[in-house]
Amino acid sequence: MRSRPSLLLMRNLRSLAVVVLATLPCVAFAQWRVVAVSTEVDKMRFNTIIDAHSFMKNYRSGEEQGKGTPVGDTLYPVASYGDGRYVSRICFKYLGATGDYDPTTCTGDPATVYWRSTYVLPGEMDKTPFLDRDLGLPSTTMCVGNPIHLGTGNKFQAELDYQSGGSDPLTFTRYYNSHLPDEELGGWRHTYSRSVEVNASKYGENMVVLHRPEGQELAFYETSSGWVPTWKTDDALVKEATGWRYTQSDGVVEAYDETGQLTGIEKPNGNHITLSYLNGELSSITDGFGRTIQFQYQDGRMVSVTDPYLFTRTGLTASVLPGWDNLSSRCTP
């Protein structure tokens, strides 16, 4: 029968819980939490996953006093849940046990070792950009209208403005989400509206957010093993000396500078798109075939998209997009 934790230990844990909760400045800094331990412990938040794991090692050791002695511990991700959770597992050896055992796997002779485990999850997930993955094109089961997301009421629209000729064409598409604020295209984003945002006051010290063209905001948490996505995916984010590298599950690799600005896109077929900026605004994109698109602005708003190398019989084509305070023309001189 498992022994109860000592009265002194429980008093110390209660005091520690009060101190930790009192010193948290706001939920934005509450990065990790443990679940199904006790009411007091479940309310606690930890700045790093290592802090949470270390706390549980001490907590479980106190619970097991008189029964076992800690001999090993491990922390590993559980991908099947798709929510970024980890398992904190502590291995104990029964008092008086003399059999052989492996502290890493917590296996051994009968009645020699046993383990206690706890789930560790990113804290306050309902207050993070995790939920903004619902922006963009909804699934067919959640879609009405042209289309509107049934769950969120978000109106989404995609407009292909430009596509070059040849293989792997260079494209420019605009995306509208009614739940997004106005940006350089008014209420629209575009194919190259991609960035990495590091904002400790907004998201906490251990989280970065990827802003995507279709409107989604994807969050990654920092752990001892690297940056972990907060949703079930094979996507990977790596911090490099010059910025960030984001690799999608389809093999597309995006490069960002230290400020989080997109600088290049490498496709699986080897084609590379380079982005150039002027005064902080995207001025042109060029792919590996030498194809280029140029962008012009007025008062901080993108007003035209131009292919400077494509000539038509009329010399110029322009299309005015009515009803939106955004891109006013696309030109092929």
XYZ file of C-alpha atoms in Angstrom:
333
model
C 0.000 0.000 0.000
C 1.453 3.390 -0.967
C 2.428 5.625 1.923
C 0.968 9.120 2.291
C 3.265 12.151 1.921
C 4.467 13.653 5.163
C 2.580 16.544 6.755
C 5.678 18.744 6.568
C 6.061 18.062 2.835
C 2.426 18.928 2.128
C 2.743 22.204 4.071
C 5.862 23.092 2.109
C 4.128 22.288 -1.194
C 1.136 24.454 -0.285
C 3.464 27.336 0.564
C 5.386 26.838 -2.675
C 2.177 26.788 -4.716
C 1.039 30.070 -3.164
C 4.429 31.696 -3.807
C 4.566 30.525 -7.441
C 1.019 31.647 -8.212
C 1.575 34.999 -6.528
C 4.749 35.744 -8.473
C 3.322 35.011 -11.934
C 2.848 38.459 -13.557
C 0.174 37.274 -16.000
C -0.972 34.127 -17.806
C 1.167 35.021 -20.835
C 4.205 33.854 -18.874
C 2.500 30.662 -17.642
C 4.134 28.310 -20.084
C 3.745 24.787 -18.706
C 1.390 22.959 -16.351
C 0.931 19.485 -14.915
C -2.442 17.751 -14.702
C -4.224 15.221 -12.494
C -1.877 15.644 -9.526
C -3.745 17.723 -6.948
C -5.932 20.829 -7.037
C -3.091 23.008 -5.776
C -0.429 21.598 -8.088
C -2.728 21.637 -11.127
C -3.088 25.411 -10.662
C 0.658 25.973 -10.760
C 2.446 27.201 -13.889
C 6.120 26.785 -14.827
C 8.297 28.943 -17.086
C 9.942 25.904 -18.706
C 9.101 22.243 -19.111
C 12.306 21.393 -17.217
C 11.035 23.392 -14.228
C 7.806 21.375 -14.297
C 9.687 18.082 -14.564
C 12.057 18.990 -11.706
C 9.138 19.937 -9.493
C 7.432 16.606 -10.178
C 10.614 14.687 -9.317
C 10.633 16.306 -5.872
C 6.868 15.981 -5.468
C 6.725 12.296 -6.375
C 9.757 11.557 -4.187
C 7.882 13.012 -1.236
C 4.801 10.938 -2.032
C 6.826 7.734 -2.183
C 8.687 8.193 1.101
C 8.607 4.945 3.022
C 7.948 2.926 -0.123
C 10.648 3.633 -2.679
C 13.750 5.633 -3.560
C 14.070 7.583 -6.854
C 16.676 6.021 -9.142
C 15.945 7.597 -12.528
C 13.687 9.930 -14.499
C 12.759 10.708 -18.093
C 10.787 13.312 -20.033
C 9.385 12.432 -23.456
C 6.752 13.778 -25.904
C 3.413 12.106 -26.626
C 2.541 12.826 -30.264
C -0.768 10.944 -30.302
C -2.618 13.720 -28.451
C -1.497 16.458 -30.834
C -1.411 19.128 -28.105
C 2.314 19.351 -27.349
C 2.151 17.355 -24.121
C 5.002 15.425 -22.503
C 5.206 12.657 -19.924
C 7.276 13.240 -16.809
C 8.170 9.771 -15.496
C 10.050 9.040 -12.276
C 11.498 5.575 -11.576
C 11.595 4.270 -7.986
C 13.278 1.247 -6.415
C 11.312 -0.506 -3.686
C 12.905 -0.133 -0.262
C 14.844 -3.277 0.553
C 14.766 -4.577 -3.046
C 17.918 -6.429 -4.112
C 17.122 -7.458 -7.707
C 18.706 -6.120 -10.887
C 17.056 -3.219 -12.730
C 17.555 -0.637 -15.476
C 16.813 2.910 -14.192
C 16.473 4.254 -17.742
C 13.617 1.954 -18.765
C 12.480 1.349 -15.172
C 12.375 -2.397 -15.733
C 13.989 -5.201 -13.762
C 13.470 -8.226 -11.573
C 10.024 -8.655 -9.974
C 9.290 -6.340 -7.028
C 12.385 -4.257 -7.735
C 11.331 -1.014 -9.463
C 8.147 0.889 -10.340
C 7.338 4.282 -11.846
C 5.048 7.289 -11.399
C 4.135 9.431 -14.397
C 2.518 12.821 -14.954
C 1.372 14.697 -18.070
C 3.051 18.077 -18.650
C 1.214 20.368 -21.101
C 1.737 23.859 -22.535
C -0.096 26.173 -20.143
C -3.209 28.204 -20.944
C -3.640 26.827 -24.473
C -7.017 28.573 -24.803
C -5.211 31.930 -24.554
C -2.555 31.250 -27.211
C -2.549 31.464 -31.041
C -3.048 27.691 -31.071
C -6.753 28.271 -31.759
C -6.106 30.635 -34.684
C -5.281 27.643 -36.850
C -9.027 27.746 -37.624
C -8.545 30.745 -39.923
C -8.030 30.111 -43.623
C -9.962 27.670 -45.798
C -12.340 25.602 -43.633
C -12.823 21.894 -44.189
C -15.806 20.829 -46.288
C -17.629 19.629 -43.159
C -17.306 23.068 -41.526
C -18.005 25.146 -44.619
C -21.066 27.100 -45.790
C -21.466 30.033 -48.158
C -18.432 30.979 -50.228
C -17.009 29.844 -47.762
C -17.779 30.660 -44.119
C -16.477 28.569 -41.214
C -19.464 27.187 -39.293
C -17.543 26.995 -36.027
C -16.048 30.498 -35.992
C -18.127 32.529 -38.456
C -14.930 33.535 -40.261
C -15.446 34.513 -43.923
C -12.566 33.257 -46.092
C -11.805 34.072 -49.715
C -8.806 33.374 -51.980
C -8.086 35.261 -55.223
C -5.319 34.209 -57.642
C -4.049 37.486 -59.151
C -0.986 36.260 -61.017
C 0.535 33.032 -62.308
C 3.586 32.889 -64.566
C 4.049 30.401 -67.352
C 6.396 27.434 -67.329
C 6.888 24.656 -64.828
C 6.437 25.373 -61.112
C 4.902 28.790 -61.889
C 5.505 31.871 -59.782
C 2.182 32.934 -58.257
C 0.591 35.713 -56.237
C -2.644 34.970 -54.381
C -4.599 37.165 -51.967
C -6.407 35.708 -48.930
C -9.210 37.369 -47.007
C -10.296 36.496 -43.463
C -13.036 38.560 -41.845
C -11.494 37.921 -38.409
C -8.131 39.474 -39.349
C -7.275 43.192 -38.966
C -6.356 45.430 -41.906
C -2.777 45.060 -43.153
C -0.824 46.163 -46.236
C -3.630 44.852 -48.474
C -6.460 46.159 -46.358
C -8.272 43.127 -44.974
C -6.225 40.766 -47.115
C -2.963 38.848 -46.811
C -1.010 37.325 -49.706
C 1.200 34.397 -50.711
C 4.295 35.924 -49.111
C 2.660 37.272 -45.941
C 4.684 34.972 -43.712
C 6.644 35.871 -40.596
C 7.993 34.561 -37.303
C 6.978 36.631 -34.283
C 8.959 36.554 -31.040
C 7.109 38.622 -28.441
C 7.748 37.722 -24.802
C 5.258 40.260 -23.429
C 2.512 38.848 -25.663
C 3.264 35.119 -25.871
C 5.779 34.412 -23.091
C 9.482 33.616 -23.074
C 9.179 30.114 -24.523
C 6.830 30.542 -27.476
C 7.110 31.890 -31.022
C 4.265 32.358 -33.495
C 4.311 31.778 -37.248
C 1.925 33.991 -39.225
C 0.735 32.222 -42.378
C -0.598 33.574 -45.705
C -4.097 32.123 -45.281
C -4.434 33.730 -41.835
C -3.439 30.938 -39.463
C -1.153 31.612 -36.513
C 0.909 28.568 -35.508
C 2.617 28.348 -32.130
C 5.836 26.532 -31.204
C 7.077 26.009 -27.628
C 10.751 25.796 -26.684
C 11.857 22.680 -24.808
C 15.209 21.129 -23.959
C 15.023 19.173 -27.232
C 14.119 22.152 -29.445
C 10.961 23.886 -30.626
C 7.796 21.784 -30.330
C 4.596 22.471 -32.329
C 1.390 22.887 -30.342
C -0.594 20.797 -32.814
C -0.147 17.360 -34.352
C 2.176 17.810 -37.336
C 5.512 16.851 -38.863
C 6.399 20.536 -39.334
C 9.639 21.629 -37.665
C 11.035 24.986 -36.533
C 14.760 25.493 -35.882
C 16.550 28.569 -34.503
C 19.717 29.314 -36.473
C 22.522 31.847 -36.130
C 21.011 34.038 -38.862
C 17.354 33.604 -37.960
C 14.835 30.773 -38.289
C 14.212 27.765 -40.543
C 10.676 26.404 -40.870
C 10.304 23.031 -42.629
C 6.802 21.964 -43.583
C 5.660 18.367 -43.806
C 5.512 18.647 -47.625
C 9.242 19.447 -47.790
C 8.990 23.204 -48.387
C 11.622 25.078 -46.347
C 11.206 28.738 -45.395
C 14.075 30.963 -44.196
C 13.566 33.975 -41.919
C 16.023 36.582 -40.675
C 16.546 37.588 -37.029
C 13.575 39.975 -37.171
C 11.282 37.179 -38.357
C 11.028 38.499 -41.914
C 10.710 35.913 -44.702
C 13.836 35.883 -46.889
C 13.548 32.715 -48.964
C 11.460 29.672 -49.868
C 13.128 26.424 -50.956
C 10.885 23.907 -52.714
C 11.482 20.127 -52.866
C 12.188 20.338 -56.621
C 15.123 22.681 -55.966
C 13.435 25.895 -57.079
C 14.258 28.743 -54.712
C 12.324 31.992 -54.250
C 14.266 35.010 -52.944
C 12.463 37.957 -51.361
C 13.838 41.533 -51.422
C 12.716 44.420 -49.220
C 12.916 48.214 -49.381
C 12.247 50.280 -46.257
C 10.735 47.231 -44.598
C 8.278 46.547 -47.432
C 8.416 43.612 -49.849
C 9.727 45.087 -53.107
C 10.223 42.007 -55.304
C 10.428 38.235 -55.457
C 12.604 36.221 -57.845
C 12.653 32.467 -58.380
C 15.347 30.087 -59.600
C 14.195 30.467 -63.219
C 14.772 34.235 -63.130
C 11.072 35.111 -63.036
C 10.286 38.244 -61.026
C 7.307 40.030 -59.513
C 7.595 43.634 -58.294
C 5.401 45.415 -55.751
C 4.499 49.086 -55.378
C 3.074 50.875 -52.334
C 1.232 54.052 -51.463
C 0.821 55.248 -47.871
C 1.874 51.843 -46.581
C -0.643 49.948 -48.726
C 0.291 47.658 -51.606
C -1.310 49.163 -54.709
C 0.099 47.137 -57.618
C 1.765 43.858 -58.520
C 3.857 43.919 -61.709
C 5.557 41.313 -63.891
C 8.169 43.531 -65.599
C 9.131 40.929 -68.200
C 5.726 39.854 -69.530
C 4.479 41.872 -72.515
C 1.051 41.590 -74.089
C -0.337 42.783 -77.413
C -2.098 45.673 -75.691
C 1.031 46.666 -73.776
C -0.754 46.942 -70.420
C -3.508 45.135 -68.595
C -4.958 46.333 -65.323
C -7.719 45.069 -63.105
C -9.473 47.191 -60.500
C -10.792 45.249 -57.515
C -13.971 47.017 -56.370
C -15.259 47.197 -52.833
C -11.962 46.758 -50.953
C -9.470 49.318 -49.676
C -6.453 47.359 -50.833
C -4.666 46.279 -54.015
C -5.930 48.504 -56.824
C -4.263 46.991 -59.885
C -2.099 44.229 -61.244
C 0.016 45.164 -64.258
C 1.885 43.373 -67.045
C 3.559 46.191 -69.034
